[in-house]
Amino acid sequence: MGQTAAHSDSVGNAALERATGKTRDEWNAILADAGAQDWDHPTIATWLVEQHGVDGWWAQGITVGFEQHIGRRQPGQRADGTFEANVSRTLPVSRDAALTAIVDTVTEAAGCEPASVNSTAKNASARWKLPDGRTVVAGVYPSGVKTRVALTMPKLASADELADAKELMRGWLPAAGDVSG
């Protein structure tokens, strides 16, 4: 199975430059010159927002990319040292239909009911505590006539678990042809 992409592979340099006015290499140089290799993740992200006016979402991405660049973080690794696997699919359906589909599909595949479902937020979500102790979180993100559904398995102990977790969750994503509405 495929590896988790480095931040620099999953967020293109052109998109980063359009959004922030600088390339990834320029941001890495700015952060290195500022001594950010000695800062923690929140300090770097906050500094980017406050000192350079970078949008918070992009500041997080630049920070993750920098941490990977200096070897502090591996692809798929969170700031707390654990790993997180993510998969997603865009469905040609409404938010509500996508939520129903992801809840039904994961519930059946995982063999357990969701611990929680938040159907009132714009970006709906659901969470399952699996029989083996792991957690899976679903997010539903509407965009016009399409809706992206994403599954996340947080708190994995090592990078070795990422590929298997992604493969498992890919099988739990509803197929576009199986969803209506």
mmCIF file of C-alpha atoms in Angstrom:
data_model
loop_
_atom_site.group_PDB
_atom_site.id
_atom_site.type_symbol
_atom_site.label_atom_id
_atom_site.label_comp_id
_atom_site.label_asym_id
_atom_site.label_seq_id
_atom_site.Cartn_x
_atom_site.Cartn_y
_atom_site.Cartn_z
ATOM 1 C CA MET A 1 0.000 0.000 0.000
ATOM 2 C CA GLY A 2 1.072 3.608 -0.511
ATOM 3 C CA GLN A 3 2.866 5.687 2.045
ATOM 4 C CA THR A 4 1.521 8.819 3.641
ATOM 5 C CA ALA A 5 2.594 11.794 1.558
ATOM 6 C CA ALA A 6 4.899 14.431 2.935
ATOM 7 C CA HIS A 7 3.182 17.790 3.350
ATOM 8 C CA SER A 8 5.235 19.127 0.425
ATOM 9 C CA ASP A 9 3.773 16.381 -1.785
ATOM 10 C CA SER A 10 0.152 16.811 -0.712
ATOM 11 C CA VAL A 11 0.001 20.624 -0.846
ATOM 12 C CA GLY A 12 1.536 21.925 -4.042
ATOM 13 C CA ASN A 13 4.164 24.635 -4.014
ATOM 14 C CA ALA A 14 2.168 26.686 -6.529
ATOM 15 C CA ALA A 15 -0.913 26.665 -4.267
ATOM 16 C CA LEU A 16 1.210 27.625 -1.274
ATOM 17 C CA GLU A 17 2.807 30.490 -3.182
ATOM 18 C CA ARG A 18 -0.574 31.728 -4.470
ATOM 19 C CA ALA A 19 -1.997 31.726 -0.959
ATOM 20 C CA THR A 20 0.986 33.148 0.926
ATOM 21 C CA GLY A 21 3.177 34.908 -1.623
ATOM 22 C CA LYS A 22 6.134 32.628 -0.877
ATOM 23 C CA THR A 23 7.340 29.179 -1.891
ATOM 24 C CA ARG A 24 7.953 26.326 0.523
ATOM 25 C CA ASP A 25 11.727 26.856 0.227
ATOM 26 C CA GLU A 26 11.307 30.549 1.029
ATOM 27 C CA TRP A 27 9.202 29.744 4.117
ATOM 28 C CA ASN A 28 11.709 27.109 5.242
ATOM 29 C CA ALA A 29 14.538 29.666 4.918
ATOM 30 C CA ILE A 30 12.552 32.354 6.792
ATOM 31 C CA LEU A 31 11.785 29.934 9.612
ATOM 32 C CA ALA A 32 15.352 28.638 9.799
ATOM 33 C CA ASP A 33 16.726 32.206 9.880
ATOM 34 C CA ALA A 34 14.308 33.028 12.715
ATOM 35 C CA GLY A 35 15.524 30.031 14.747
ATOM 36 C CA ALA A 36 12.212 28.161 14.466
ATOM 37 C CA GLN A 37 13.941 24.787 14.591
ATOM 38 C CA ASP A 38 14.090 25.405 18.365
ATOM 39 C CA TRP A 39 10.387 26.350 18.686
ATOM 40 C CA ASP A 40 7.424 24.070 19.275
ATOM 41 C CA HIS A 41 4.624 23.666 16.753
ATOM 42 C CA PRO A 42 2.181 26.245 18.242
ATOM 43 C CA THR A 43 4.939 28.853 18.508
ATOM 44 C CA ILE A 44 5.899 28.470 14.850
ATOM 45 C CA ALA A 45 2.303 28.648 13.611
ATOM 46 C CA THR A 46 1.484 31.631 15.820
ATOM 47 C CA TRP A 47 4.645 33.443 14.691
ATOM 48 C CA LEU A 48 3.676 32.951 11.032
ATOM 49 C CA VAL A 49 0.232 34.433 11.679
ATOM 50 C CA GLU A 50 1.401 37.329 13.835
ATOM 51 C CA GLN A 51 4.653 38.269 12.114
ATOM 52 C CA HIS A 52 3.833 37.447 8.488
ATOM 53 C CA GLY A 53 0.033 37.679 8.327
ATOM 54 C CA VAL A 54 -0.334 34.089 7.138
ATOM 55 C CA ASP A 55 -3.862 32.646 7.364
ATOM 56 C CA GLY A 56 -4.118 30.141 10.228
ATOM 57 C CA TRP A 57 -4.782 27.143 7.990
ATOM 58 C CA TRP A 58 -1.759 27.906 5.826
ATOM 59 C CA ALA A 59 0.367 28.622 8.910
ATOM 60 C CA GLN A 60 -0.385 25.108 10.166
ATOM 61 C CA GLY A 61 0.607 23.644 6.795
ATOM 62 C CA ILE A 62 3.814 25.659 6.581
ATOM 63 C CA THR A 63 4.661 24.574 10.131
ATOM 64 C CA VAL A 64 4.089 20.878 9.390
ATOM 65 C CA GLY A 65 6.137 21.183 6.191
ATOM 66 C CA PHE A 66 8.981 22.878 8.076
ATOM 67 C CA GLU A 67 8.914 20.238 10.822
ATOM 68 C CA GLN A 68 9.153 17.527 8.160
ATOM 69 C CA HIS A 69 11.910 19.474 6.378
ATOM 70 C CA ILE A 70 14.087 19.610 9.510
ATOM 71 C CA GLY A 71 13.351 15.963 10.404
ATOM 72 C CA ARG A 72 11.275 16.630 13.506
ATOM 73 C CA ARG A 73 8.156 14.993 12.116
ATOM 74 C CA GLN A 74 7.502 12.135 9.693
ATOM 75 C CA PRO A 75 4.648 12.172 7.173
ATOM 76 C CA GLY A 76 1.441 11.244 8.995
ATOM 77 C CA GLN A 77 2.924 12.122 12.387
ATOM 78 C CA ARG A 78 1.145 14.537 14.710
ATOM 79 C CA ALA A 79 2.869 17.054 16.964
ATOM 80 C CA ASP A 80 2.341 14.717 19.961
ATOM 81 C CA GLY A 81 4.373 11.964 18.251
ATOM 82 C CA THR A 82 1.437 9.717 17.363
ATOM 83 C CA PHE A 83 0.432 9.002 13.794
ATOM 84 C CA GLU A 84 -2.848 9.651 12.009
ATOM 85 C CA ALA A 85 -4.206 7.971 8.888
ATOM 86 C CA ASN A 86 -6.662 9.822 6.635
ATOM 87 C CA VAL A 87 -8.668 8.845 3.559
ATOM 88 C CA SER A 88 -11.384 10.737 1.700
ATOM 89 C CA ARG A 89 -13.723 10.611 -1.257
ATOM 90 C CA THR A 90 -15.945 13.215 -2.889
ATOM 91 C CA LEU A 91 -19.525 12.158 -3.475
ATOM 92 C CA PRO A 92 -22.019 13.816 -5.857
ATOM 93 C CA VAL A 93 -24.650 14.112 -3.107
ATOM 94 C CA SER A 94 -25.916 16.479 -0.436
ATOM 95 C CA ARG A 95 -24.361 16.796 3.007
ATOM 96 C CA ASP A 96 -27.184 14.849 4.656
ATOM 97 C CA ALA A 97 -27.029 12.001 2.134
ATOM 98 C CA ALA A 98 -23.248 11.813 2.548
ATOM 99 C CA LEU A 99 -23.555 11.718 6.346
ATOM 100 C CA THR A 100 -26.121 8.922 6.181
ATOM 101 C CA ALA A 101 -23.945 6.981 3.740
ATOM 102 C CA ILE A 102 -20.736 7.263 5.759
ATOM 103 C CA VAL A 103 -22.464 6.408 9.061
ATOM 104 C CA ASP A 104 -24.226 3.388 7.538
ATOM 105 C CA THR A 105 -21.120 2.144 5.709
ATOM 106 C CA VAL A 106 -18.712 2.448 8.640
ATOM 107 C CA THR A 107 -21.220 1.060 11.158
ATOM 108 C CA GLU A 108 -21.744 -2.044 9.032
ATOM 109 C CA ALA A 109 -18.057 -2.532 8.190
ATOM 110 C CA ALA A 110 -16.781 -1.878 11.718
ATOM 111 C CA GLY A 111 -19.484 -3.976 13.361
ATOM 112 C CA CYS A 112 -20.327 -1.339 15.958
ATOM 113 C CA GLU A 113 -22.589 1.673 16.355
ATOM 114 C CA PRO A 114 -21.105 5.177 16.370
ATOM 115 C CA ALA A 115 -20.258 6.566 19.812
ATOM 116 C CA SER A 116 -21.460 9.965 18.602
ATOM 117 C CA VAL A 117 -22.959 11.662 15.562
ATOM 118 C CA ASN A 118 -23.093 15.437 15.123
ATOM 119 C CA SER A 119 -25.589 16.072 12.353
ATOM 120 C CA THR A 120 -26.274 19.728 13.162
ATOM 121 C CA ALA A 121 -22.919 21.310 12.295
ATOM 122 C CA LYS A 122 -22.242 22.484 8.733
ATOM 123 C CA ASN A 123 -19.404 19.946 8.663
ATOM 124 C CA ALA A 124 -21.145 16.968 10.241
ATOM 125 C CA SER A 125 -19.151 14.254 11.990
ATOM 126 C CA ALA A 126 -19.369 10.838 13.595
ATOM 127 C CA ARG A 127 -17.026 8.861 15.848
ATOM 128 C CA TRP A 128 -16.664 5.127 16.454
ATOM 129 C CA LYS A 129 -14.750 3.317 19.181
ATOM 130 C CA LEU A 130 -13.737 0.089 17.453
ATOM 131 C CA PRO A 131 -13.770 -3.271 19.255
ATOM 132 C CA ASP A 132 -9.938 -3.338 19.134
ATOM 133 C CA GLY A 133 -9.755 0.003 20.977
ATOM 134 C CA ARG A 134 -8.920 2.212 18.008
ATOM 135 C CA THR A 135 -11.040 5.226 17.080
ATOM 136 C CA VAL A 136 -12.360 6.269 13.669
ATOM 137 C CA VAL A 137 -13.730 9.740 13.012
ATOM 138 C CA ALA A 138 -15.811 10.685 9.967
ATOM 139 C CA GLY A 139 -16.065 14.230 8.690
ATOM 140 C CA VAL A 140 -18.579 15.438 6.093
ATOM 141 C CA TYR A 141 -17.619 18.584 4.152
ATOM 142 C CA PRO A 142 -20.219 19.996 1.723
ATOM 143 C CA SER A 143 -19.138 22.060 -1.267
ATOM 144 C CA GLY A 144 -21.920 23.004 -3.639
ATOM 145 C CA VAL A 145 -23.523 19.913 -5.153
ATOM 146 C CA LYS A 146 -20.713 17.627 -3.957
ATOM 147 C CA THR A 147 -19.678 16.547 -0.494
ATOM 148 C CA ARG A 148 -16.322 15.220 0.649
ATOM 149 C CA VAL A 149 -16.384 12.465 3.243
ATOM 150 C CA ALA A 150 -13.203 11.799 5.189
ATOM 151 C CA LEU A 151 -12.215 9.117 7.659
ATOM 152 C CA THR A 152 -9.431 9.584 10.186
ATOM 153 C CA MET A 153 -7.852 7.042 12.496
ATOM 154 C CA PRO A 154 -5.893 9.013 15.112
ATOM 155 C CA LYS A 155 -3.428 7.979 17.805
ATOM 156 C CA LEU A 156 -1.623 5.249 15.875
ATOM 157 C CA ALA A 157 1.604 4.266 17.630
ATOM 158 C CA SER A 158 3.907 4.137 14.607
ATOM 159 C CA ALA A 159 4.283 4.902 10.922
ATOM 160 C CA ASP A 160 4.130 1.155 10.298
ATOM 161 C CA GLU A 161 0.394 1.214 11.111
ATOM 162 C CA LEU A 162 -0.482 3.900 8.537
ATOM 163 C CA ALA A 163 -0.729 1.783 5.389
ATOM 164 C CA ASP A 164 -2.950 -0.876 6.981
ATOM 165 C CA ALA A 165 -5.207 1.754 8.580
ATOM 166 C CA LYS A 166 -5.599 3.571 5.252
ATOM 167 C CA GLU A 167 -6.351 0.350 3.392
ATOM 168 C CA LEU A 168 -8.985 -0.601 5.971
ATOM 169 C CA MET A 169 -10.659 2.824 5.888
ATOM 170 C CA ARG A 170 -10.590 3.065 2.073
ATOM 171 C CA GLY A 171 -12.829 -0.002 2.092
ATOM 172 C CA TRP A 172 -15.184 1.820 4.460
ATOM 173 C CA LEU A 173 -15.706 4.851 2.213
ATOM 174 C CA PRO A 174 -19.065 4.747 0.457
ATOM 175 C CA ALA A 175 -18.823 4.436 -3.318
ATOM 176 C CA ALA A 176 -20.318 7.279 -5.348
ATOM 177 C CA GLY A 177 -22.569 4.852 -7.233
ATOM 178 C CA ASP A 178 -24.004 3.470 -3.996
ATOM 179 C CA VAL A 179 -25.224 6.825 -2.667
ATOM 180 C CA SER A 180 -28.216 8.852 -3.771
ATOM 181 C CA GLY A 181 -29.572 12.180 -2.708
#
